[in-house]
Amino acid sequence: MTTYECAKALTHDEFASWSRGGAFALVEYLEQLEEDCGMSIEFDHIALRCEYSEYKSLQDFAEQFWLTSSQRLTRDEVIKDYIEHRSTLIEFDGGIIVQDF
């Protein structure tokens, strides 16, 4: 499948809510991972839906995952560091994708 076909499959998954930019960012990340590791990754939109989540921003992730309203001023660098030490962070124009942990 091409990058476009994979991203299209993600955005057409009725049980997921990938943005167009997020879908392309995830597929491009996986393609780069394949190239870097020298292995083939089988495209499975259901597994990807279960393994990765898209957020509008680092603050959006933090608010949904662990911040209370009194902690909303946590700097993006702190949130980014938190994610990167526990998971995979994919940043793209329009949001972020985090590998669920």
PDB file of N, CA and C in Angstrom:
ATOM      1  N   MET A   1       0.836  -1.183   0.000  1.00  0.00           N
ATOM      2  CA  MET A   1       0.000   0.000   0.000  1.00  0.00           C
ATOM      3  C   MET A   1       0.884   1.250   0.000  1.00  0.00           C
ATOM      4  N   THR A   2       0.402   2.283  -0.616  1.00  0.00           N
ATOM      5  CA  THR A   2       1.139   3.546  -0.630  1.00  0.00           C
ATOM      6  C   THR A   2       0.864   4.320   0.662  1.00  0.00           C
ATOM      7  N   THR A   3       1.657   5.367   0.878  1.00  0.00           N
ATOM      8  CA  THR A   3       1.454   6.244   2.033  1.00  0.00           C
ATOM      9  C   THR A   3       0.037   6.799   2.002  1.00  0.00           C
ATOM     10  N   TYR A   4      -0.392   7.265   0.834  1.00  0.00           N
ATOM     11  CA  TYR A   4      -1.721   7.829   0.684  1.00  0.00           C
ATOM     12  C   TYR A   4      -2.813   6.808   1.009  1.00  0.00           C
ATOM     13  N   GLU A   5      -2.678   5.596   0.520  1.00  0.00           N
ATOM     14  CA  GLU A   5      -3.681   4.557   0.762  1.00  0.00           C
ATOM     15  C   GLU A   5      -3.781   4.212   2.248  1.00  0.00           C
ATOM     16  N   CYS A   6      -2.647   4.140   2.911  1.00  0.00           N
ATOM     17  CA  CYS A   6      -2.642   3.843   4.344  1.00  0.00           C
ATOM     18  C   CYS A   6      -3.280   4.980   5.139  1.00  0.00           C
ATOM     19  N   ALA A   7      -2.908   6.214   4.824  1.00  0.00           N
ATOM     20  CA  ALA A   7      -3.485   7.365   5.523  1.00  0.00           C
ATOM     21  C   ALA A   7      -4.988   7.438   5.264  1.00  0.00           C
ATOM     22  N   LYS A   8      -5.405   7.151   4.058  1.00  0.00           N
ATOM     23  CA  LYS A   8      -6.829   7.160   3.724  1.00  0.00           C
ATOM     24  C   LYS A   8      -7.572   6.095   4.528  1.00  0.00           C
ATOM     25  N   ALA A   9      -6.978   4.924   4.653  1.00  0.00           N
ATOM     26  CA  ALA A   9      -7.607   3.852   5.441  1.00  0.00           C
ATOM     27  C   ALA A   9      -7.765   4.270   6.899  1.00  0.00           C
ATOM     28  N   LEU A  10      -6.768   4.971   7.426  1.00  0.00           N
ATOM     29  CA  LEU A  10      -6.867   5.439   8.812  1.00  0.00           C
ATOM     30  C   LEU A  10      -7.992   6.458   8.975  1.00  0.00           C
ATOM     31  N   THR A  11      -8.061   7.413   8.067  1.00  0.00           N
ATOM     32  CA  THR A  11      -9.082   8.459   8.200  1.00  0.00           C
ATOM     33  C   THR A  11     -10.491   7.942   7.928  1.00  0.00           C
ATOM     34  N   HIS A  12     -10.600   6.823   7.235  1.00  0.00           N
ATOM     35  CA  HIS A  12     -11.919   6.248   6.957  1.00  0.00           C
ATOM     36  C   HIS A  12     -12.337   5.186   7.976  1.00  0.00           C
ATOM     37  N   ASP A  13     -11.533   4.973   8.987  1.00  0.00           N
ATOM     38  CA  ASP A  13     -11.869   4.033  10.061  1.00  0.00           C
ATOM     39  C   ASP A  13     -12.978   4.661  10.907  1.00  0.00           C
ATOM     40  N   GLU A  14     -14.163   4.094  10.876  1.00  0.00           N
ATOM     41  CA  GLU A  14     -15.305   4.688  11.576  1.00  0.00           C
ATOM     42  C   GLU A  14     -15.172   4.665  13.091  1.00  0.00           C
ATOM     43  N   PHE A  15     -14.242   3.886  13.632  1.00  0.00           N
ATOM     44  CA  PHE A  15     -14.076   3.798  15.078  1.00  0.00           C
ATOM     45  C   PHE A  15     -12.874   4.601  15.571  1.00  0.00           C
ATOM     46  N   ALA A  16     -12.266   5.357  14.682  1.00  0.00           N
ATOM     47  CA  ALA A  16     -11.122   6.201  15.041  1.00  0.00           C
ATOM     48  C   ALA A  16     -11.420   7.629  14.614  1.00  0.00           C
ATOM     49  N   SER A  17     -10.609   8.538  15.064  1.00  0.00           N
ATOM     50  CA  SER A  17     -10.838   9.946  14.695  1.00  0.00           C
ATOM     51  C   SER A  17      -9.527  10.603  14.268  1.00  0.00           C
ATOM     52  N   TRP A  18      -8.821   9.957  13.363  1.00  0.00           N
ATOM     53  CA  TRP A  18      -7.570  10.516  12.869  1.00  0.00           C
ATOM     54  C   TRP A  18      -7.848  11.728  11.989  1.00  0.00           C
ATOM     55  N   SER A  19      -7.060  12.767  12.197  1.00  0.00           N
ATOM     56  CA  SER A  19      -7.102  13.886  11.252  1.00  0.00           C
ATOM     57  C   SER A  19      -6.283  13.477  10.033  1.00  0.00           C
ATOM     58  N   ARG A  20      -6.441  14.196   8.963  1.00  0.00           N
ATOM     59  CA  ARG A  20      -5.651  13.913   7.751  1.00  0.00           C
ATOM     60  C   ARG A  20      -4.168  14.061   8.051  1.00  0.00           C
ATOM     61  N   GLY A  21      -3.799  15.157   8.720  1.00  0.00           N
ATOM     62  CA  GLY A  21      -2.393  15.375   9.073  1.00  0.00           C
ATOM     63  C   GLY A  21      -1.860  14.317  10.010  1.00  0.00           C
ATOM     64  N   GLY A  22      -2.673  13.912  10.976  1.00  0.00           N
ATOM     65  CA  GLY A  22      -2.264  12.875  11.920  1.00  0.00           C
ATOM     66  C   GLY A  22      -2.069  11.533  11.245  1.00  0.00           C
ATOM     67  N   ALA A  23      -2.978  11.191  10.349  1.00  0.00           N
ATOM     68  CA  ALA A  23      -2.872   9.921   9.632  1.00  0.00           C
ATOM     69  C   ALA A  23      -1.590   9.868   8.805  1.00  0.00           C
ATOM     70  N   PHE A  24      -1.304  10.950   8.091  1.00  0.00           N
ATOM     71  CA  PHE A  24      -0.070  10.982   7.297  1.00  0.00           C
ATOM     72  C   PHE A  24       1.169  10.940   8.195  1.00  0.00           C
ATOM     73  N   ALA A  25       1.129  11.660   9.313  1.00  0.00           N
ATOM     74  CA  ALA A  25       2.278  11.668  10.230  1.00  0.00           C
ATOM     75  C   ALA A  25       2.548  10.273  10.780  1.00  0.00           C
ATOM     76  N   LEU A  26       1.502   9.558  11.143  1.00  0.00           N
ATOM     77  CA  LEU A  26       1.671   8.211  11.678  1.00  0.00           C
ATOM     78  C   LEU A  26       2.218   7.260  10.618  1.00  0.00           C
ATOM     79  N   VAL A  27       1.653   7.301   9.438  1.00  0.00           N
ATOM     80  CA  VAL A  27       2.110   6.413   8.363  1.00  0.00           C
ATOM     81  C   VAL A  27       3.564   6.726   7.998  1.00  0.00           C
ATOM     82  N   GLU A  28       3.905   7.998   7.889  1.00  0.00           N
ATOM     83  CA  GLU A  28       5.285   8.379   7.563  1.00  0.00           C
ATOM     84  C   GLU A  28       6.247   7.967   8.677  1.00  0.00           C
ATOM     85  N   TYR A  29       5.820   8.071   9.926  1.00  0.00           N
ATOM     86  CA  TYR A  29       6.647   7.614  11.048  1.00  0.00           C
ATOM     87  C   TYR A  29       6.909   6.108  10.916  1.00  0.00           C
ATOM     88  N   LEU A  30       5.865   5.339  10.632  1.00  0.00           N
ATOM     89  CA  LEU A  30       6.014   3.889  10.509  1.00  0.00           C
ATOM     90  C   LEU A  30       6.886   3.510   9.317  1.00  0.00           C
ATOM     91  N   GLU A  31       6.754   4.246   8.222  1.00  0.00           N
ATOM     92  CA  GLU A  31       7.612   3.991   7.063  1.00  0.00           C
ATOM     93  C   GLU A  31       9.078   4.271   7.398  1.00  0.00           C
ATOM     94  N   GLN A  32       9.335   5.330   8.142  1.00  0.00           N
ATOM     95  CA  GLN A  32      10.705   5.643   8.544  1.00  0.00           C
ATOM     96  C   GLN A  32      11.235   4.584   9.506  1.00  0.00           C
ATOM     97  N   LEU A  33      10.368   4.107  10.406  1.00  0.00           N
ATOM     98  CA  LEU A  33      10.751   3.048  11.338  1.00  0.00           C
ATOM     99  C   LEU A  33      11.126   1.780  10.584  1.00  0.00           C
ATOM    100  N   GLU A  34      10.349   1.446   9.557  1.00  0.00           N
ATOM    101  CA  GLU A  34      10.666   0.288   8.707  1.00  0.00           C
ATOM    102  C   GLU A  34      12.049   0.438   8.091  1.00  0.00           C
ATOM    103  N   GLU A  35      12.300   1.618   7.537  1.00  0.00           N
ATOM    104  CA  GLU A  35      13.577   1.876   6.874  1.00  0.00           C
ATOM    105  C   GLU A  35      14.737   1.824   7.867  1.00  0.00           C
ATOM    106  N   ASP A  36      14.564   2.441   9.019  1.00  0.00           N
ATOM    107  CA  ASP A  36      15.637   2.480  10.028  1.00  0.00           C
ATOM    108  C   ASP A  36      15.956   1.102  10.589  1.00  0.00           C
ATOM    109  N   CYS A  37      14.918   0.273  10.765  1.00  0.00           N
ATOM    110  CA  CYS A  37      15.099  -1.046  11.379  1.00  0.00           C
ATOM    111  C   CYS A  37      15.341  -2.147  10.358  1.00  0.00           C
ATOM    112  N   GLY A  38      15.116  -1.840   9.078  1.00  0.00           N
ATOM    113  CA  GLY A  38      15.311  -2.845   8.039  1.00  0.00           C
ATOM    114  C   GLY A  38      14.309  -3.982   8.126  1.00  0.00           C
ATOM    115  N   MET A  39      13.104  -3.666   8.596  1.00  0.00           N
ATOM    116  CA  MET A  39      12.076  -4.696   8.706  1.00  0.00           C
ATOM    117  C   MET A  39      10.771  -4.180   8.126  1.00  0.00           C
ATOM    118  N   SER A  40       9.883  -5.093   7.829  1.00  0.00           N
ATOM    119  CA  SER A  40       8.601  -4.730   7.253  1.00  0.00           C
ATOM    120  C   SER A  40       7.537  -4.710   8.349  1.00  0.00           C
ATOM    121  N   ILE A  41       6.738  -3.659   8.360  1.00  0.00           N
ATOM    122  CA  ILE A  41       5.638  -3.542   9.315  1.00  0.00           C
ATOM    123  C   ILE A  41       4.343  -3.739   8.541  1.00  0.00           C
ATOM    124  N   GLU A  42       3.548  -4.686   8.985  1.00  0.00           N
ATOM    125  CA  GLU A  42       2.270  -4.945   8.324  1.00  0.00           C
ATOM    126  C   GLU A  42       1.270  -3.860   8.726  1.00  0.00           C
ATOM    127  N   PHE A  43       0.628  -3.263   7.750  1.00  0.00           N
ATOM    128  CA  PHE A  43      -0.350  -2.221   8.026  1.00  0.00           C
ATOM    129  C   PHE A  43      -1.626  -2.848   8.573  1.00  0.00           C
ATOM    130  N   ASP A  44      -2.018  -2.424   9.767  1.00  0.00           N
ATOM    131  CA  ASP A  44      -3.229  -2.916  10.414  1.00  0.00           C
ATOM    132  C   ASP A  44      -3.899  -1.726  11.092  1.00  0.00           C
ATOM    133  N   HIS A  45      -4.908  -1.148  10.422  1.00  0.00           N
ATOM    134  CA  HIS A  45      -5.522   0.064  10.952  1.00  0.00           C
ATOM    135  C   HIS A  45      -6.182  -0.154  12.305  1.00  0.00           C
ATOM    136  N   ILE A  46      -6.651  -1.358  12.586  1.00  0.00           N
ATOM    137  CA  ILE A  46      -7.263  -1.640  13.886  1.00  0.00           C
ATOM    138  C   ILE A  46      -6.206  -1.623  14.980  1.00  0.00           C
ATOM    139  N   ALA A  47      -5.081  -2.252  14.734  1.00  0.00           N
ATOM    140  CA  ALA A  47      -3.996  -2.252  15.719  1.00  0.00           C
ATOM    141  C   ALA A  47      -3.476  -0.839  15.951  1.00  0.00           C
ATOM    142  N   LEU A  48      -3.371  -0.062  14.885  1.00  0.00           N
ATOM    143  CA  LEU A  48      -2.892   1.311  15.030  1.00  0.00           C
ATOM    144  C   LEU A  48      -3.873   2.149  15.836  1.00  0.00           C
ATOM    145  N   ARG A  49      -5.162   1.936  15.623  1.00  0.00           N
ATOM    146  CA  ARG A  49      -6.186   2.650  16.389  1.00  0.00           C
ATOM    147  C   ARG A  49      -6.057   2.342  17.881  1.00  0.00           C
ATOM    148  N   CYS A  50      -5.694   1.111  18.201  1.00  0.00           N
ATOM    149  CA  CYS A  50      -5.572   0.689  19.597  1.00  0.00           C
ATOM    150  C   CYS A  50      -4.235   1.087  20.216  1.00  0.00           C
ATOM    151  N   GLU A  51      -3.220   1.264  19.397  1.00  0.00           N
ATOM    152  CA  GLU A  51      -1.868   1.498  19.903  1.00  0.00           C
ATOM    153  C   GLU A  51      -1.454   2.966  19.941  1.00  0.00           C
ATOM    154  N   TYR A  52      -2.080   3.814  19.139  1.00  0.00           N
ATOM    155  CA  TYR A  52      -1.701   5.228  19.061  1.00  0.00           C
ATOM    156  C   TYR A  52      -2.933   6.108  19.243  1.00  0.00           C
ATOM    157  N   SER A  53      -2.705   7.281  19.823  1.00  0.00           N
ATOM    158  CA  SER A  53      -3.780   8.257  19.997  1.00  0.00           C
ATOM    159  C   SER A  53      -3.308   9.620  19.522  1.00  0.00           C
ATOM    160  N   GLU A  54      -4.230  10.362  18.931  1.00  0.00           N
ATOM    161  CA  GLU A  54      -3.926  11.699  18.431  1.00  0.00           C
ATOM    162  C   GLU A  54      -4.503  12.745  19.379  1.00  0.00           C
ATOM    163  N   TYR A  55      -3.720  13.802  19.594  1.00  0.00           N
ATOM    164  CA  TYR A  55      -4.137  14.926  20.432  1.00  0.00           C
ATOM    165  C   TYR A  55      -3.885  16.215  19.672  1.00  0.00           C
ATOM    166  N   LYS A  56      -4.641  17.249  20.008  1.00  0.00           N
ATOM    167  CA  LYS A  56      -4.485  18.537  19.337  1.00  0.00           C
ATOM    168  C   LYS A  56      -3.190  19.236  19.707  1.00  0.00           C
ATOM    169  N   SER A  57      -2.680  18.943  20.905  1.00  0.00           N
ATOM    170  CA  SER A  57      -1.457  19.602  21.373  1.00  0.00           C
ATOM    171  C   SER A  57      -0.899  18.831  22.573  1.00  0.00           C
ATOM    172  N   LEU A  58       0.289  19.219  23.004  1.00  0.00           N
ATOM    173  CA  LEU A  58       0.858  18.645  24.219  1.00  0.00           C
ATOM    174  C   LEU A  58      -0.036  18.948  25.421  1.00  0.00           C
ATOM    175  N   GLN A  59      -0.568  20.157  25.470  1.00  0.00           N
ATOM    176  CA  GLN A  59      -1.462  20.530  26.564  1.00  0.00           C
ATOM    177  C   GLN A  59      -2.738  19.680  26.537  1.00  0.00           C
ATOM    178  N   ASP A  60      -3.268  19.415  25.359  1.00  0.00           N
ATOM    179  CA  ASP A  60      -4.457  18.583  25.219  1.00  0.00           C
ATOM    180  C   ASP A  60      -4.177  17.184  25.763  1.00  0.00           C
ATOM    181  N   PHE A  61      -3.033  16.617  25.419  1.00  0.00           N
ATOM    182  CA  PHE A  61      -2.641  15.308  25.951  1.00  0.00           C
ATOM    183  C   PHE A  61      -2.606  15.356  27.467  1.00  0.00           C
ATOM    184  N   ALA A  62      -1.922  16.355  28.008  1.00  0.00           N
ATOM    185  CA  ALA A  62      -1.749  16.453  29.452  1.00  0.00           C
ATOM    186  C   ALA A  62      -3.085  16.606  30.165  1.00  0.00           C
ATOM    187  N   GLU A  63      -3.954  17.425  29.631  1.00  0.00           N
ATOM    188  CA  GLU A  63      -5.261  17.628  30.255  1.00  0.00           C
ATOM    189  C   GLU A  63      -6.094  16.347  30.235  1.00  0.00           C
ATOM    190  N   GLN A  64      -6.005  15.594  29.166  1.00  0.00           N
ATOM    191  CA  GLN A  64      -6.778  14.360  29.067  1.00  0.00           C
ATOM    192  C   GLN A  64      -6.142  13.222  29.852  1.00  0.00           C
ATOM    193  N   PHE A  65      -4.825  13.268  29.982  1.00  0.00           N
ATOM    194  CA  PHE A  65      -4.141  12.120  30.564  1.00  0.00           C
ATOM    195  C   PHE A  65      -3.809  12.282  32.042  1.00  0.00           C
ATOM    196  N   TRP A  66      -3.282  13.451  32.441  1.00  0.00           N
ATOM    197  CA  TRP A  66      -2.862  13.539  33.832  1.00  0.00           C
ATOM    198  C   TRP A  66      -2.917  14.896  34.493  1.00  0.00           C
ATOM    199  N   LEU A  67      -3.188  15.952  33.803  1.00  0.00           N
ATOM    200  CA  LEU A  67      -3.222  17.269  34.445  1.00  0.00           C
ATOM    201  C   LEU A  67      -4.591  17.583  35.020  1.00  0.00           C
ATOM    202  N   THR A  68      -4.594  18.229  36.160  1.00  0.00           N
ATOM    203  CA  THR A  68      -5.831  18.780  36.701  1.00  0.00           C
ATOM    204  C   THR A  68      -5.910  20.223  36.233  1.00  0.00           C
ATOM    205  N   SER A  69      -7.036  20.834  36.416  1.00  0.00           N
ATOM    206  CA  SER A  69      -7.208  22.216  35.952  1.00  0.00           C
ATOM    207  C   SER A  69      -6.224  23.162  36.626  1.00  0.00           C
ATOM    208  N   SER A  70      -5.782  22.862  37.826  1.00  0.00           N
ATOM    209  CA  SER A  70      -4.825  23.742  38.510  1.00  0.00           C
ATOM    210  C   SER A  70      -3.407  23.595  37.965  1.00  0.00           C
ATOM    211  N   GLN A  71      -3.149  22.580  37.169  1.00  0.00           N
ATOM    212  CA  GLN A  71      -1.814  22.342  36.614  1.00  0.00           C
ATOM    213  C   GLN A  71      -1.712  22.741  35.149  1.00  0.00           C
ATOM    214  N   ARG A  72      -2.677  23.405  34.594  1.00  0.00           N
ATOM    215  CA  ARG A  72      -2.715  23.699  33.159  1.00  0.00           C
ATOM    216  C   ARG A  72      -1.541  24.531  32.673  1.00  0.00           C
ATOM    217  N   LEU A  73      -0.828  25.159  33.555  1.00  0.00           N
ATOM    218  CA  LEU A  73       0.289  25.994  33.129  1.00  0.00           C
ATOM    219  C   LEU A  73       1.592  25.209  32.987  1.00  0.00           C
ATOM    220  N   THR A  74       1.513  23.889  33.078  1.00  0.00           N
ATOM    221  CA  THR A  74       2.697  23.062  32.883  1.00  0.00           C
ATOM    222  C   THR A  74       3.263  23.324  31.497  1.00  0.00           C
ATOM    223  N   ARG A  75       4.561  23.571  31.450  1.00  0.00           N
ATOM    224  CA  ARG A  75       5.210  23.895  30.174  1.00  0.00           C
ATOM    225  C   ARG A  75       5.212  22.710  29.225  1.00  0.00           C
ATOM    226  N   ASP A  76       5.163  23.027  27.937  1.00  0.00           N
ATOM    227  CA  ASP A  76       5.184  21.985  26.907  1.00  0.00           C
ATOM    228  C   ASP A  76       6.421  21.111  27.016  1.00  0.00           C
ATOM    229  N   GLU A  77       7.563  21.701  27.396  1.00  0.00           N
ATOM    230  CA  GLU A  77       8.798  20.919  27.491  1.00  0.00           C
ATOM    231  C   GLU A  77       8.667  19.824  28.550  1.00  0.00           C
ATOM    232  N   VAL A  78       7.974  20.114  29.638  1.00  0.00           N
ATOM    233  CA  VAL A  78       7.772  19.131  30.705  1.00  0.00           C
ATOM    234  C   VAL A  78       6.881  17.998  30.211  1.00  0.00           C
ATOM    235  N   ILE A  79       5.829  18.352  29.507  1.00  0.00           N
ATOM    236  CA  ILE A  79       4.908  17.350  28.974  1.00  0.00           C
ATOM    237  C   ILE A  79       5.614  16.487  27.925  1.00  0.00           C
ATOM    238  N   LYS A  80       6.366  17.128  27.047  1.00  0.00           N
ATOM    239  CA  LYS A  80       7.108  16.413  26.003  1.00  0.00           C
ATOM    240  C   LYS A  80       8.100  15.438  26.626  1.00  0.00           C
ATOM    241  N   ASP A  81       8.822  15.888  27.635  1.00  0.00           N
ATOM    242  CA  ASP A  81       9.785  15.038  28.338  1.00  0.00           C
ATOM    243  C   ASP A  81       9.074  13.848  28.987  1.00  0.00           C
ATOM    244  N   TYR A  82       7.932  14.100  29.604  1.00  0.00           N
ATOM    245  CA  TYR A  82       7.144  13.045  30.236  1.00  0.00           C
ATOM    246  C   TYR A  82       6.787  11.962  29.220  1.00  0.00           C
ATOM    247  N   ILE A  83       6.282  12.379  28.062  1.00  0.00           N
ATOM    248  CA  ILE A  83       5.880  11.419  27.032  1.00  0.00           C
ATOM    249  C   ILE A  83       7.094  10.667  26.491  1.00  0.00           C
ATOM    250  N   GLU A  84       8.143  11.396  26.128  1.00  0.00           N
ATOM    251  CA  GLU A  84       9.301  10.775  25.481  1.00  0.00           C
ATOM    252  C   GLU A  84      10.021   9.775  26.383  1.00  0.00           C
ATOM    253  N   HIS A  85       9.919   9.924  27.697  1.00  0.00           N
ATOM    254  CA  HIS A  85      10.550   8.975  28.607  1.00  0.00           C
ATOM    255  C   HIS A  85       9.689   7.737  28.849  1.00  0.00           C
ATOM    256  N   ARG A  86       8.463   7.755  28.346  1.00  0.00           N
ATOM    257  CA  ARG A  86       7.552   6.640  28.571  1.00  0.00           C
ATOM    258  C   ARG A  86       7.024   6.008  27.282  1.00  0.00           C
ATOM    259  N   SER A  87       7.138   6.721  26.177  1.00  0.00           N
ATOM    260  CA  SER A  87       6.478   6.276  24.968  1.00  0.00           C
ATOM    261  C   SER A  87       7.098   6.921  23.736  1.00  0.00           C
ATOM    262  N   THR A  88       6.373   6.829  22.637  1.00  0.00           N
ATOM    263  CA  THR A  88       6.763   7.457  21.378  1.00  0.00           C
ATOM    264  C   THR A  88       5.903   8.686  21.161  1.00  0.00           C
ATOM    265  N   LEU A  89       6.544   9.786  20.796  1.00  0.00           N
ATOM    266  CA  LEU A  89       5.855  11.032  20.495  1.00  0.00           C
ATOM    267  C   LEU A  89       6.104  11.383  19.037  1.00  0.00           C
ATOM    268  N   ILE A  90       5.035  11.581  18.289  1.00  0.00           N
ATOM    269  CA  ILE A  90       5.112  11.995  16.892  1.00  0.00           C
ATOM    270  C   ILE A  90       4.469  13.371  16.814  1.00  0.00           C
ATOM    271  N   GLU A  91       5.274  14.369  16.476  1.00  0.00           N
ATOM    272  CA  GLU A  91       4.756  15.725  16.361  1.00  0.00           C
ATOM    273  C   GLU A  91       4.523  16.054  14.890  1.00  0.00           C
ATOM    274  N   PHE A  92       3.444  16.756  14.615  1.00  0.00           N
ATOM    275  CA  PHE A  92       3.146  17.183  13.259  1.00  0.00           C
ATOM    276  C   PHE A  92       2.401  18.499  13.325  1.00  0.00           C
ATOM    277  N   ASP A  93       2.334  19.175  12.201  1.00  0.00           N
ATOM    278  CA  ASP A  93       1.633  20.448  12.127  1.00  0.00           C
ATOM    279  C   ASP A  93       0.142  20.189  12.347  1.00  0.00           C
ATOM    280  N   GLY A  94      -0.369  20.575  13.495  1.00  0.00           N
ATOM    281  CA  GLY A  94      -1.778  20.354  13.814  1.00  0.00           C
ATOM    282  C   GLY A  94      -2.010  19.453  15.004  1.00  0.00           C
ATOM    283  N   GLY A  95      -0.939  18.915  15.583  1.00  0.00           N
ATOM    284  CA  GLY A  95      -1.151  18.058  16.751  1.00  0.00           C
ATOM    285  C   GLY A  95       0.019  17.149  17.039  1.00  0.00           C
ATOM    286  N   ILE A  96      -0.279  16.148  17.865  1.00  0.00           N
ATOM    287  CA  ILE A  96       0.706  15.136  18.221  1.00  0.00           C
ATOM    288  C   ILE A  96       0.028  13.758  18.230  1.00  0.00           C
ATOM    289  N   ILE A  97       0.843  12.732  18.103  1.00  0.00           N
ATOM    290  CA  ILE A  97       0.386  11.359  18.246  1.00  0.00           C
ATOM    291  C   ILE A  97       1.274  10.722  19.304  1.00  0.00           C
ATOM    292  N   VAL A  98       0.650  10.001  20.215  1.00  0.00           N
ATOM    293  CA  VAL A  98       1.369   9.335  21.292  1.00  0.00           C
ATOM    294  C   VAL A  98       1.057   7.844  21.231  1.00  0.00           C
ATOM    295  N   GLN A  99       2.116   7.043  21.332  1.00  0.00           N
ATOM    296  CA  GLN A  99       1.907   5.612  21.423  1.00  0.00           C
ATOM    297  C   GLN A  99       1.385   5.341  22.831  1.00  0.00           C
ATOM    298  N   ASP A 100       0.230   4.711  22.926  1.00  0.00           N
ATOM    299  CA  ASP A 100      -0.412   4.500  24.225  1.00  0.00           C
ATOM    300  C   ASP A 100       0.475   3.659  25.135  1.00  0.00           C
ATOM    301  N   PHE A 101       0.433   4.038  26.408  1.00  0.00           N
ATOM    302  CA  PHE A 101       1.227   3.315  27.408  1.00  0.00           C
ATOM    303  C   PHE A 101       0.419   3.102  28.650  1.00  0.00           C
TER     304      PHE A 101
END
